[in-house]
């Protein structure tokens, strides 16, 4: 079973943190599901189809499948598996074949690949945007190694750029995931969200707990926002602030 820990902000429980670690991909996925982090079969399919161990460059055999954030270089981290599972579950009905997905702060490419598995077919596309060139290149290599079919058929595209500006050339998006905390909702991302689409994004101050927001755009184009849980993410920033060569 997973170990759950309360996330407390200003004396109030704002959410939960989980630890569902394992020594294998399948063991990790099974623990995430039994721990209640997700329940959808398609989420499980995606998590089993993409080997997270390929995307954590500094982890040992023993730690590849730990349920914790892990460093990937350039002052960046890959989110804990329970957060990836939770976000995929929140977006799952928008991650269907033929749809378009955006992963902001794609890092080493893991979640972009998972999204690619889910939207593949009927022209579906998953676009990752990463502002550190070396990480963008690493992400392309990782997806090529883990799921080469996603690269060969053009389902997954990993771009170098400022994710706060989205990927206008591939918009609009049915699903947007943001892997770092913004101080407020980025207007460009809201604009690039398709009518009927959904975005999952942590919002709040750097160095403190934030809210994981679920943002939806209805048929009239009105944006609705709700808070899913309290979280702690690294800040969504620019390349110069994150990595000084």
JSON list of C-alpha atoms in Angstrom, two decimals:
[
{"chain": "A", "resi": 1, "resn": "UNK", "atom": "CA", "xyz": [0.00, 0.00, 0.00]},
{"chain": "A", "resi": 2, "resn": "UNK", "atom": "CA", "xyz": [1.01, 3.65, -0.41]},
{"chain": "A", "resi": 3, "resn": "UNK", "atom": "CA", "xyz": [2.12, 5.80, 2.49]},
{"chain": "A", "resi": 4, "resn": "UNK", "atom": "CA", "xyz": [0.02, 8.96, 2.62]},
{"chain": "A", "resi": 5, "resn": "UNK", "atom": "CA", "xyz": [1.15, 12.18, 4.28]},
{"chain": "A", "resi": 6, "resn": "UNK", "atom": "CA", "xyz": [-0.98, 15.25, 4.97]},
{"chain": "A", "resi": 7, "resn": "UNK", "atom": "CA", "xyz": [-0.04, 18.51, 3.23]},
{"chain": "A", "resi": 8, "resn": "UNK", "atom": "CA", "xyz": [-0.67, 21.24, 5.81]},
{"chain": "A", "resi": 9, "resn": "UNK", "atom": "CA", "xyz": [-0.74, 24.93, 4.86]},
{"chain": "A", "resi": 10, "resn": "UNK", "atom": "CA", "xyz": [-1.27, 27.59, 7.53]},
{"chain": "A", "resi": 11, "resn": "UNK", "atom": "CA", "xyz": [-2.64, 25.03, 9.93]},
{"chain": "A", "resi": 12, "resn": "UNK", "atom": "CA", "xyz": [-5.12, 23.51, 7.48]},
{"chain": "A", "resi": 13, "resn": "UNK", "atom": "CA", "xyz": [-4.86, 20.21, 5.64]},
{"chain": "A", "resi": 14, "resn": "UNK", "atom": "CA", "xyz": [-4.77, 21.23, 1.99]},
{"chain": "A", "resi": 15, "resn": "UNK", "atom": "CA", "xyz": [-4.11, 17.86, 0.36]},
{"chain": "A", "resi": 16, "resn": "UNK", "atom": "CA", "xyz": [-2.19, 14.64, 0.60]},
{"chain": "A", "resi": 17, "resn": "UNK", "atom": "CA", "xyz": [1.25, 13.47, -0.48]},
{"chain": "A", "resi": 18, "resn": "UNK", "atom": "CA", "xyz": [1.81, 9.86, -1.41]},
{"chain": "A", "resi": 19, "resn": "UNK", "atom": "CA", "xyz": [4.71, 7.44, -1.51]},
{"chain": "A", "resi": 20, "resn": "UNK", "atom": "CA", "xyz": [3.98, 4.38, -3.66]},
{"chain": "A", "resi": 21, "resn": "UNK", "atom": "CA", "xyz": [7.58, 3.37, -4.41]},
{"chain": "A", "resi": 22, "resn": "UNK", "atom": "CA", "xyz": [8.58, 0.10, -6.03]},
{"chain": "A", "resi": 23, "resn": "UNK", "atom": "CA", "xyz": [11.60, -1.46, -7.73]},
{"chain": "A", "resi": 24, "resn": "UNK", "atom": "CA", "xyz": [9.81, -2.10, -11.04]},
{"chain": "A", "resi": 25, "resn": "UNK", "atom": "CA", "xyz": [7.58, -0.16, -13.41]},
{"chain": "A", "resi": 26, "resn": "UNK", "atom": "CA", "xyz": [4.68, -2.58, -13.07]},
{"chain": "A", "resi": 27, "resn": "UNK", "atom": "CA", "xyz": [5.03, -2.64, -9.29]},
{"chain": "A", "resi": 28, "resn": "UNK", "atom": "CA", "xyz": [4.91, 1.16, -9.15]},
{"chain": "A", "resi": 29, "resn": "UNK", "atom": "CA", "xyz": [1.83, 1.35, -11.37]},
{"chain": "A", "resi": 30, "resn": "UNK", "atom": "CA", "xyz": [0.05, -1.33, -9.35]},
{"chain": "A", "resi": 31, "resn": "UNK", "atom": "CA", "xyz": [0.76, 0.53, -6.10]},
{"chain": "A", "resi": 32, "resn": "UNK", "atom": "CA", "xyz": [-0.41, 3.84, -7.54]},
{"chain": "A", "resi": 33, "resn": "UNK", "atom": "CA", "xyz": [-3.70, 2.26, -8.56]},
{"chain": "A", "resi": 34, "resn": "UNK", "atom": "CA", "xyz": [-4.25, 0.35, -5.33]},
{"chain": "A", "resi": 35, "resn": "UNK", "atom": "CA", "xyz": [-3.42, 3.54, -3.42]},
{"chain": "A", "resi": 36, "resn": "UNK", "atom": "CA", "xyz": [-6.26, 5.34, -5.17]},
{"chain": "A", "resi": 37, "resn": "UNK", "atom": "CA", "xyz": [-4.14, 7.76, -7.19]},
{"chain": "A", "resi": 38, "resn": "UNK", "atom": "CA", "xyz": [-6.01, 6.77, -10.33]},
{"chain": "A", "resi": 39, "resn": "UNK", "atom": "CA", "xyz": [-8.76, 4.36, -11.33]},
{"chain": "A", "resi": 40, "resn": "UNK", "atom": "CA", "xyz": [-8.99, 4.69, -15.11]},
{"chain": "A", "resi": 41, "resn": "UNK", "atom": "CA", "xyz": [-7.83, 1.73, -17.20]},
{"chain": "A", "resi": 42, "resn": "UNK", "atom": "CA", "xyz": [-6.45, 3.98, -19.94]},
{"chain": "A", "resi": 43, "resn": "UNK", "atom": "CA", "xyz": [-4.28, 5.82, -17.41]},
{"chain": "A", "resi": 44, "resn": "UNK", "atom": "CA", "xyz": [-2.90, 2.46, -16.33]},
{"chain": "A", "resi": 45, "resn": "UNK", "atom": "CA", "xyz": [-2.25, 1.51, -19.95]},
{"chain": "A", "resi": 46, "resn": "UNK", "atom": "CA", "xyz": [-0.26, 4.69, -20.52]},
{"chain": "A", "resi": 47, "resn": "UNK", "atom": "CA", "xyz": [1.79, 4.30, -17.33]},
{"chain": "A", "resi": 48, "resn": "UNK", "atom": "CA", "xyz": [2.62, 0.70, -18.23]},
{"chain": "A", "resi": 49, "resn": "UNK", "atom": "CA", "xyz": [3.41, 1.62, -21.85]},
{"chain": "A", "resi": 50, "resn": "UNK", "atom": "CA", "xyz": [6.06, 4.23, -21.03]},
{"chain": "A", "resi": 51, "resn": "UNK", "atom": "CA", "xyz": [9.04, 3.13, -18.93]},
{"chain": "A", "resi": 52, "resn": "UNK", "atom": "CA", "xyz": [9.66, 5.90, -16.40]},
{"chain": "A", "resi": 53, "resn": "UNK", "atom": "CA", "xyz": [13.06, 4.35, -15.65]},
{"chain": "A", "resi": 54, "resn": "UNK", "atom": "CA", "xyz": [14.30, 5.55, -19.05]},
{"chain": "A", "resi": 55, "resn": "UNK", "atom": "CA", "xyz": [13.48, 9.17, -18.14]},
{"chain": "A", "resi": 56, "resn": "UNK", "atom": "CA", "xyz": [15.35, 9.53, -14.80]},
{"chain": "A", "resi": 57, "resn": "UNK", "atom": "CA", "xyz": [19.00, 9.90, -15.89]},
{"chain": "A", "resi": 58, "resn": "UNK", "atom": "CA", "xyz": [20.63, 10.11, -12.45]},
{"chain": "A", "resi": 59, "resn": "UNK", "atom": "CA", "xyz": [18.72, 7.34, -10.71]},
{"chain": "A", "resi": 60, "resn": "UNK", "atom": "CA", "xyz": [20.09, 3.93, -9.82]},
{"chain": "A", "resi": 61, "resn": "UNK", "atom": "CA", "xyz": [18.36, 0.64, -10.49]},
{"chain": "A", "resi": 62, "resn": "UNK", "atom": "CA", "xyz": [17.09, 0.78, -6.91]},
{"chain": "A", "resi": 63, "resn": "UNK", "atom": "CA", "xyz": [15.63, 4.28, -7.16]},
{"chain": "A", "resi": 64, "resn": "UNK", "atom": "CA", "xyz": [14.26, 4.48, -10.73]},
{"chain": "A", "resi": 65, "resn": "UNK", "atom": "CA", "xyz": [10.74, 3.73, -9.59]},
{"chain": "A", "resi": 66, "resn": "UNK", "atom": "CA", "xyz": [10.67, 5.67, -6.34]},
{"chain": "A", "resi": 67, "resn": "UNK", "atom": "CA", "xyz": [7.52, 7.69, -5.84]},
{"chain": "A", "resi": 68, "resn": "UNK", "atom": "CA", "xyz": [9.33, 10.97, -5.35]},
{"chain": "A", "resi": 69, "resn": "UNK", "atom": "CA", "xyz": [10.53, 13.88, -7.48]},
{"chain": "A", "resi": 70, "resn": "UNK", "atom": "CA", "xyz": [13.96, 13.19, -8.94]},
{"chain": "A", "resi": 71, "resn": "UNK", "atom": "CA", "xyz": [16.60, 15.51, -10.29]},
{"chain": "A", "resi": 72, "resn": "UNK", "atom": "CA", "xyz": [17.22, 15.49, -14.03]},
{"chain": "A", "resi": 73, "resn": "UNK", "atom": "CA", "xyz": [19.94, 18.14, -14.19]},
{"chain": "A", "resi": 74, "resn": "UNK", "atom": "CA", "xyz": [19.94, 21.88, -14.98]},
{"chain": "A", "resi": 75, "resn": "UNK", "atom": "CA", "xyz": [18.16, 22.67, -11.68]},
{"chain": "A", "resi": 76, "resn": "UNK", "atom": "CA", "xyz": [15.14, 20.74, -12.90]},
{"chain": "A", "resi": 77, "resn": "UNK", "atom": "CA", "xyz": [13.23, 17.77, -11.52]},
{"chain": "A", "resi": 78, "resn": "UNK", "atom": "CA", "xyz": [10.78, 15.20, -12.81]},
{"chain": "A", "resi": 79, "resn": "UNK", "atom": "CA", "xyz": [7.58, 15.17, -10.75]},
{"chain": "A", "resi": 80, "resn": "UNK", "atom": "CA", "xyz": [6.77, 12.24, -8.49]},
{"chain": "A", "resi": 81, "resn": "UNK", "atom": "CA", "xyz": [4.87, 9.39, -10.20]},
{"chain": "A", "resi": 82, "resn": "UNK", "atom": "CA", "xyz": [1.79, 9.96, -8.02]},
{"chain": "A", "resi": 83, "resn": "UNK", "atom": "CA", "xyz": [1.48, 13.51, -9.36]},
{"chain": "A", "resi": 84, "resn": "UNK", "atom": "CA", "xyz": [1.79, 12.34, -12.97]},
{"chain": "A", "resi": 85, "resn": "UNK", "atom": "CA", "xyz": [-0.85, 9.65, -12.35]},
{"chain": "A", "resi": 86, "resn": "UNK", "atom": "CA", "xyz": [-3.17, 12.17, -10.69]},
{"chain": "A", "resi": 87, "resn": "UNK", "atom": "CA", "xyz": [-2.81, 14.68, -13.52]},
{"chain": "A", "resi": 88, "resn": "UNK", "atom": "CA", "xyz": [-3.41, 12.08, -16.22]},
{"chain": "A", "resi": 89, "resn": "UNK", "atom": "CA", "xyz": [-6.56, 10.99, -14.37]},
{"chain": "A", "resi": 90, "resn": "UNK", "atom": "CA", "xyz": [-7.78, 14.60, -14.23]},
{"chain": "A", "resi": 91, "resn": "UNK", "atom": "CA", "xyz": [-7.24, 14.99, -17.99]},
{"chain": "A", "resi": 92, "resn": "UNK", "atom": "CA", "xyz": [-8.14, 11.51, -19.18]},
{"chain": "A", "resi": 93, "resn": "UNK", "atom": "CA", "xyz": [-11.42, 12.28, -20.94]},
{"chain": "A", "resi": 94, "resn": "UNK", "atom": "CA", "xyz": [-9.59, 14.93, -22.99]},
{"chain": "A", "resi": 95, "resn": "UNK", "atom": "CA", "xyz": [-6.71, 12.57, -23.82]},
{"chain": "A", "resi": 96, "resn": "UNK", "atom": "CA", "xyz": [-8.41, 10.52, -26.54]},
{"chain": "A", "resi": 97, "resn": "UNK", "atom": "CA", "xyz": [-7.22, 9.51, -30.01]},
{"chain": "A", "resi": 98, "resn": "UNK", "atom": "CA", "xyz": [-7.26, 12.47, -32.36]},
{"chain": "A", "resi": 99, "resn": "UNK", "atom": "CA", "xyz": [-7.00, 15.13, -29.66]},
{"chain": "A", "resi": 100, "resn": "UNK", "atom": "CA", "xyz": [-4.12, 17.54, -29.02]},
{"chain": "A", "resi": 101, "resn": "UNK", "atom": "CA", "xyz": [-2.24, 17.75, -25.74]},
{"chain": "A", "resi": 102, "resn": "UNK", "atom": "CA", "xyz": [0.38, 20.19, -24.46]},
{"chain": "A", "resi": 103, "resn": "UNK", "atom": "CA", "xyz": [2.94, 19.42, -21.74]},
{"chain": "A", "resi": 104, "resn": "UNK", "atom": "CA", "xyz": [4.59, 22.59, -20.43]},
{"chain": "A", "resi": 105, "resn": "UNK", "atom": "CA", "xyz": [7.99, 22.01, -18.85]},
{"chain": "A", "resi": 106, "resn": "UNK", "atom": "CA", "xyz": [8.36, 18.61, -20.49]},
{"chain": "A", "resi": 107, "resn": "UNK", "atom": "CA", "xyz": [11.79, 17.94, -18.98]},
{"chain": "A", "resi": 108, "resn": "UNK", "atom": "CA", "xyz": [13.05, 14.52, -20.02]},
{"chain": "A", "resi": 109, "resn": "UNK", "atom": "CA", "xyz": [9.84, 13.78, -21.93]},
{"chain": "A", "resi": 110, "resn": "UNK", "atom": "CA", "xyz": [8.09, 11.25, -19.70]},
{"chain": "A", "resi": 111, "resn": "UNK", "atom": "CA", "xyz": [4.62, 12.73, -19.32]},
{"chain": "A", "resi": 112, "resn": "UNK", "atom": "CA", "xyz": [4.60, 13.94, -22.93]},
{"chain": "A", "resi": 113, "resn": "UNK", "atom": "CA", "xyz": [5.14, 10.32, -23.97]},
{"chain": "A", "resi": 114, "resn": "UNK", "atom": "CA", "xyz": [2.30, 9.14, -21.69]},
{"chain": "A", "resi": 115, "resn": "UNK", "atom": "CA", "xyz": [0.01, 11.75, -23.22]},
{"chain": "A", "resi": 116, "resn": "UNK", "atom": "CA", "xyz": [1.16, 10.63, -26.66]},
{"chain": "A", "resi": 117, "resn": "UNK", "atom": "CA", "xyz": [0.13, 7.05, -25.94]},
{"chain": "A", "resi": 118, "resn": "UNK", "atom": "CA", "xyz": [-3.35, 8.29, -25.03]},
{"chain": "A", "resi": 119, "resn": "UNK", "atom": "CA", "xyz": [-3.97, 10.65, -27.98]},
{"chain": "A", "resi": 120, "resn": "UNK", "atom": "CA", "xyz": [-2.28, 8.53, -30.68]},
{"chain": "A", "resi": 121, "resn": "UNK", "atom": "CA", "xyz": [-4.35, 7.85, -33.76]},
{"chain": "A", "resi": 122, "resn": "UNK", "atom": "CA", "xyz": [-6.68, 9.97, -35.93]},
{"chain": "A", "resi": 123, "resn": "UNK", "atom": "CA", "xyz": [-4.02, 12.68, -36.12]},
{"chain": "A", "resi": 124, "resn": "UNK", "atom": "CA", "xyz": [-3.64, 13.07, -32.36]},
{"chain": "A", "resi": 125, "resn": "UNK", "atom": "CA", "xyz": [-0.56, 14.90, -31.12]},
{"chain": "A", "resi": 126, "resn": "UNK", "atom": "CA", "xyz": [1.23, 15.49, -27.81]},
{"chain": "A", "resi": 127, "resn": "UNK", "atom": "CA", "xyz": [3.50, 18.53, -27.76]},
{"chain": "A", "resi": 128, "resn": "UNK", "atom": "CA", "xyz": [6.13, 19.03, -25.06]},
{"chain": "A", "resi": 129, "resn": "UNK", "atom": "CA", "xyz": [7.80, 22.41, -24.51]},
{"chain": "A", "resi": 130, "resn": "UNK", "atom": "CA", "xyz": [11.05, 22.69, -22.56]},
{"chain": "A", "resi": 131, "resn": "UNK", "atom": "CA", "xyz": [13.22, 25.81, -22.26]},
{"chain": "A", "resi": 132, "resn": "UNK", "atom": "CA", "xyz": [16.51, 24.06, -21.44]},
{"chain": "A", "resi": 133, "resn": "UNK", "atom": "CA", "xyz": [17.91, 22.91, -24.83]},
{"chain": "A", "resi": 134, "resn": "UNK", "atom": "CA", "xyz": [19.82, 19.99, -23.34]},
{"chain": "A", "resi": 135, "resn": "UNK", "atom": "CA", "xyz": [16.69, 18.68, -21.64]},
{"chain": "A", "resi": 136, "resn": "UNK", "atom": "CA", "xyz": [14.64, 19.08, -24.81]},
{"chain": "A", "resi": 137, "resn": "UNK", "atom": "CA", "xyz": [17.25, 17.04, -26.68]},
{"chain": "A", "resi": 138, "resn": "UNK", "atom": "CA", "xyz": [17.34, 14.46, -23.88]},
{"chain": "A", "resi": 139, "resn": "UNK", "atom": "CA", "xyz": [13.57, 14.19, -24.02]},
{"chain": "A", "resi": 140, "resn": "UNK", "atom": "CA", "xyz": [13.64, 13.43, -27.74]},
{"chain": "A", "resi": 141, "resn": "UNK", "atom": "CA", "xyz": [16.26, 10.74, -27.18]},
{"chain": "A", "resi": 142, "resn": "UNK", "atom": "CA", "xyz": [14.31, 9.22, -24.30]},
{"chain": "A", "resi": 143, "resn": "UNK", "atom": "CA", "xyz": [11.03, 8.98, -26.19]},
{"chain": "A", "resi": 144, "resn": "UNK", "atom": "CA", "xyz": [12.89, 7.52, -29.16]},
{"chain": "A", "resi": 145, "resn": "UNK", "atom": "CA", "xyz": [14.33, 4.87, -26.85]},
{"chain": "A", "resi": 146, "resn": "UNK", "atom": "CA", "xyz": [11.19, 4.15, -24.85]},
{"chain": "A", "resi": 147, "resn": "UNK", "atom": "CA", "xyz": [8.44, 4.52, -27.47]},
{"chain": "A", "resi": 148, "resn": "UNK", "atom": "CA", "xyz": [9.99, 5.01, -30.93]},
{"chain": "A", "resi": 149, "resn": "UNK", "atom": "CA", "xyz": [6.63, 4.62, -32.67]},
{"chain": "A", "resi": 150, "resn": "UNK", "atom": "CA", "xyz": [5.43, 7.87, -31.08]},
{"chain": "A", "resi": 151, "resn": "UNK", "atom": "CA", "xyz": [8.32, 9.73, -32.69]},
{"chain": "A", "resi": 152, "resn": "UNK", "atom": "CA", "xyz": [8.20, 7.98, -36.04]},
{"chain": "A", "resi": 153, "resn": "UNK", "atom": "CA", "xyz": [4.52, 8.69, -36.66]},
{"chain": "A", "resi": 154, "resn": "UNK", "atom": "CA", "xyz": [4.75, 12.27, -35.39]},
{"chain": "A", "resi": 155, "resn": "UNK", "atom": "CA", "xyz": [2.46, 11.77, -32.41]},
{"chain": "A", "resi": 156, "resn": "UNK", "atom": "CA", "xyz": [5.00, 13.24, -29.97]},
{"chain": "A", "resi": 157, "resn": "UNK", "atom": "CA", "xyz": [6.79, 16.50, -30.72]},
{"chain": "A", "resi": 158, "resn": "UNK", "atom": "CA", "xyz": [9.27, 17.97, -28.21]},
{"chain": "A", "resi": 159, "resn": "UNK", "atom": "CA", "xyz": [10.08, 21.64, -28.72]},
{"chain": "A", "resi": 160, "resn": "UNK", "atom": "CA", "xyz": [12.63, 23.98, -27.19]},
{"chain": "A", "resi": 161, "resn": "UNK", "atom": "CA", "xyz": [10.98, 27.18, -25.97]},
{"chain": "A", "resi": 162, "resn": "UNK", "atom": "CA", "xyz": [9.32, 29.10, -23.17]},
{"chain": "A", "resi": 163, "resn": "UNK", "atom": "CA", "xyz": [6.39, 26.95, -22.13]},
{"chain": "A", "resi": 164, "resn": "UNK", "atom": "CA", "xyz": [4.61, 29.92, -20.58]},
{"chain": "A", "resi": 165, "resn": "UNK", "atom": "CA", "xyz": [3.91, 31.03, -24.15]},
{"chain": "A", "resi": 166, "resn": "UNK", "atom": "CA", "xyz": [2.52, 27.61, -25.05]},
{"chain": "A", "resi": 167, "resn": "UNK", "atom": "CA", "xyz": [2.92, 26.30, -28.61]},
{"chain": "A", "resi": 168, "resn": "UNK", "atom": "CA", "xyz": [0.78, 28.53, -30.78]},
{"chain": "A", "resi": 169, "resn": "UNK", "atom": "CA", "xyz": [1.66, 26.69, -33.99]},
{"chain": "A", "resi": 170, "resn": "UNK", "atom": "CA", "xyz": [0.06, 23.50, -32.63]},
{"chain": "A", "resi": 171, "resn": "UNK", "atom": "CA", "xyz": [-2.89, 25.07, -30.78]},
{"chain": "A", "resi": 172, "resn": "UNK", "atom": "CA", "xyz": [-5.66, 24.79, -29.81]},
{"chain": "A", "resi": 173, "resn": "UNK", "atom": "CA", "xyz": [-5.22, 22.03, -27.22]},
{"chain": "A", "resi": 174, "resn": "UNK", "atom": "CA", "xyz": [-7.81, 19.74, -25.70]},
{"chain": "A", "resi": 175, "resn": "UNK", "atom": "CA", "xyz": [-5.59, 19.00, -22.71]},
{"chain": "A", "resi": 176, "resn": "UNK", "atom": "CA", "xyz": [-2.79, 21.05, -21.15]},
{"chain": "A", "resi": 177, "resn": "UNK", "atom": "CA", "xyz": [-0.53, 19.93, -18.32]},
{"chain": "A", "resi": 178, "resn": "UNK", "atom": "CA", "xyz": [1.86, 22.36, -16.63]},
{"chain": "A", "resi": 179, "resn": "UNK", "atom": "CA", "xyz": [4.64, 20.77, -14.61]},
{"chain": "A", "resi": 180, "resn": "UNK", "atom": "CA", "xyz": [5.76, 23.79, -12.56]},
{"chain": "A", "resi": 181, "resn": "UNK", "atom": "CA", "xyz": [4.00, 26.41, -10.46]},
{"chain": "A", "resi": 182, "resn": "UNK", "atom": "CA", "xyz": [2.96, 29.67, -12.08]},
{"chain": "A", "resi": 183, "resn": "UNK", "atom": "CA", "xyz": [2.31, 32.76, -9.94]},
{"chain": "A", "resi": 184, "resn": "UNK", "atom": "CA", "xyz": [-0.97, 33.20, -11.84]},
{"chain": "A", "resi": 185, "resn": "UNK", "atom": "CA", "xyz": [-2.74, 31.60, -14.79]},
{"chain": "A", "resi": 186, "resn": "UNK", "atom": "CA", "xyz": [-0.67, 32.26, -17.95]},
{"chain": "A", "resi": 187, "resn": "UNK", "atom": "CA", "xyz": [-2.92, 34.06, -20.42]},
{"chain": "A", "resi": 188, "resn": "UNK", "atom": "CA", "xyz": [-1.29, 32.42, -23.43]},
{"chain": "A", "resi": 189, "resn": "UNK", "atom": "CA", "xyz": [-2.11, 28.94, -22.14]},
{"chain": "A", "resi": 190, "resn": "UNK", "atom": "CA", "xyz": [-5.71, 29.85, -21.37]},
{"chain": "A", "resi": 191, "resn": "UNK", "atom": "CA", "xyz": [-6.03, 31.32, -24.85]},
{"chain": "A", "resi": 192, "resn": "UNK", "atom": "CA", "xyz": [-4.63, 28.15, -26.46]},
{"chain": "A", "resi": 193, "resn": "UNK", "atom": "CA", "xyz": [-7.05, 25.90, -24.57]},
{"chain": "A", "resi": 194, "resn": "UNK", "atom": "CA", "xyz": [-9.72, 24.65, -26.96]},
{"chain": "A", "resi": 195, "resn": "UNK", "atom": "CA", "xyz": [-13.39, 25.27, -26.20]},
{"chain": "A", "resi": 196, "resn": "UNK", "atom": "CA", "xyz": [-14.35, 22.19, -24.19]},
{"chain": "A", "resi": 197, "resn": "UNK", "atom": "CA", "xyz": [-10.71, 21.67, -23.18]},
{"chain": "A", "resi": 198, "resn": "UNK", "atom": "CA", "xyz": [-9.09, 21.30, -19.76]},
{"chain": "A", "resi": 199, "resn": "UNK", "atom": "CA", "xyz": [-5.82, 22.42, -18.20]},
{"chain": "A", "resi": 200, "resn": "UNK", "atom": "CA", "xyz": [-4.17, 21.18, -15.00]},
{"chain": "A", "resi": 201, "resn": "UNK", "atom": "CA", "xyz": [-1.71, 23.68, -13.52]},
{"chain": "A", "resi": 202, "resn": "UNK", "atom": "CA", "xyz": [-0.18, 24.40, -10.12]},
{"chain": "A", "resi": 203, "resn": "UNK", "atom": "CA", "xyz": [-0.57, 28.07, -9.20]},
{"chain": "A", "resi": 204, "resn": "UNK", "atom": "CA", "xyz": [0.89, 29.90, -6.24]},
{"chain": "A", "resi": 205, "resn": "UNK", "atom": "CA", "xyz": [3.98, 31.59, -4.81]},
{"chain": "A", "resi": 206, "resn": "UNK", "atom": "CA", "xyz": [7.47, 30.20, -5.20]},
{"chain": "A", "resi": 207, "resn": "UNK", "atom": "CA", "xyz": [8.79, 28.33, -2.17]},
{"chain": "A", "resi": 208, "resn": "UNK", "atom": "CA", "xyz": [5.36, 27.78, -0.64]},
{"chain": "A", "resi": 209, "resn": "UNK", "atom": "CA", "xyz": [2.52, 25.34, -1.15]},
{"chain": "A", "resi": 210, "resn": "UNK", "atom": "CA", "xyz": [0.37, 25.99, -4.21]},
{"chain": "A", "resi": 211, "resn": "UNK", "atom": "CA", "xyz": [-3.03, 24.94, -5.50]},
{"chain": "A", "resi": 212, "resn": "UNK", "atom": "CA", "xyz": [-3.39, 22.38, -8.28]},
{"chain": "A", "resi": 213, "resn": "UNK", "atom": "CA", "xyz": [-5.99, 24.11, -10.42]},
{"chain": "A", "resi": 214, "resn": "UNK", "atom": "CA", "xyz": [-8.30, 22.51, -12.97]},
{"chain": "A", "resi": 215, "resn": "UNK", "atom": "CA", "xyz": [-9.17, 25.03, -15.68]},
{"chain": "A", "resi": 216, "resn": "UNK", "atom": "CA", "xyz": [-11.96, 24.40, -18.17]},
{"chain": "A", "resi": 217, "resn": "UNK", "atom": "CA", "xyz": [-13.30, 26.42, -21.10]},
{"chain": "A", "resi": 218, "resn": "UNK", "atom": "CA", "xyz": [-16.99, 25.88, -21.78]},
{"chain": "A", "resi": 219, "resn": "UNK", "atom": "CA", "xyz": [-18.89, 26.06, -25.09]},
{"chain": "A", "resi": 220, "resn": "UNK", "atom": "CA", "xyz": [-19.37, 29.81, -24.67]},
{"chain": "A", "resi": 221, "resn": "UNK", "atom": "CA", "xyz": [-15.64, 30.31, -24.14]},
{"chain": "A", "resi": 222, "resn": "UNK", "atom": "CA", "xyz": [-16.08, 31.08, -20.44]},
{"chain": "A", "resi": 223, "resn": "UNK", "atom": "CA", "xyz": [-13.20, 29.87, -18.26]},
{"chain": "A", "resi": 224, "resn": "UNK", "atom": "CA", "xyz": [-14.02, 27.98, -15.05]},
{"chain": "A", "resi": 225, "resn": "UNK", "atom": "CA", "xyz": [-11.39, 27.28, -12.39]},
{"chain": "A", "resi": 226, "resn": "UNK", "atom": "CA", "xyz": [-11.48, 24.97, -9.38]},
{"chain": "A", "resi": 227, "resn": "UNK", "atom": "CA", "xyz": [-8.84, 23.79, -6.92]},
{"chain": "A", "resi": 228, "resn": "UNK", "atom": "CA", "xyz": [-8.15, 20.06, -6.82]},
{"chain": "A", "resi": 229, "resn": "UNK", "atom": "CA", "xyz": [-5.63, 19.88, -3.96]},
{"chain": "A", "resi": 230, "resn": "UNK", "atom": "CA", "xyz": [-2.62, 21.50, -2.35]},
{"chain": "A", "resi": 231, "resn": "UNK", "atom": "CA", "xyz": [0.75, 20.80, -3.96]},
{"chain": "A", "resi": 232, "resn": "UNK", "atom": "CA", "xyz": [4.41, 21.83, -3.83]},
{"chain": "A", "resi": 233, "resn": "UNK", "atom": "CA", "xyz": [6.04, 22.40, -7.24]},
{"chain": "A", "resi": 234, "resn": "UNK", "atom": "CA", "xyz": [9.17, 24.13, -8.45]},
{"chain": "A", "resi": 235, "resn": "UNK", "atom": "CA", "xyz": [8.48, 27.55, -10.05]},
{"chain": "A", "resi": 236, "resn": "UNK", "atom": "CA", "xyz": [7.54, 28.01, -13.70]},
{"chain": "A", "resi": 237, "resn": "UNK", "atom": "CA", "xyz": [10.29, 30.38, -14.73]},
{"chain": "A", "resi": 238, "resn": "UNK", "atom": "CA", "xyz": [12.54, 31.34, -17.62]},
{"chain": "A", "resi": 239, "resn": "UNK", "atom": "CA", "xyz": [15.71, 29.64, -18.79]},
{"chain": "A", "resi": 240, "resn": "UNK", "atom": "CA", "xyz": [18.05, 32.32, -17.40]},
{"chain": "A", "resi": 241, "resn": "UNK", "atom": "CA", "xyz": [16.53, 32.15, -13.92]},
{"chain": "A", "resi": 242, "resn": "UNK", "atom": "CA", "xyz": [16.63, 28.35, -13.84]},
{"chain": "A", "resi": 243, "resn": "UNK", "atom": "CA", "xyz": [20.07, 27.63, -15.26]},
{"chain": "A", "resi": 244, "resn": "UNK", "atom": "CA", "xyz": [23.07, 29.92, -15.42]},
{"chain": "A", "resi": 245, "resn": "UNK", "atom": "CA", "xyz": [25.72, 28.29, -17.59]}
]
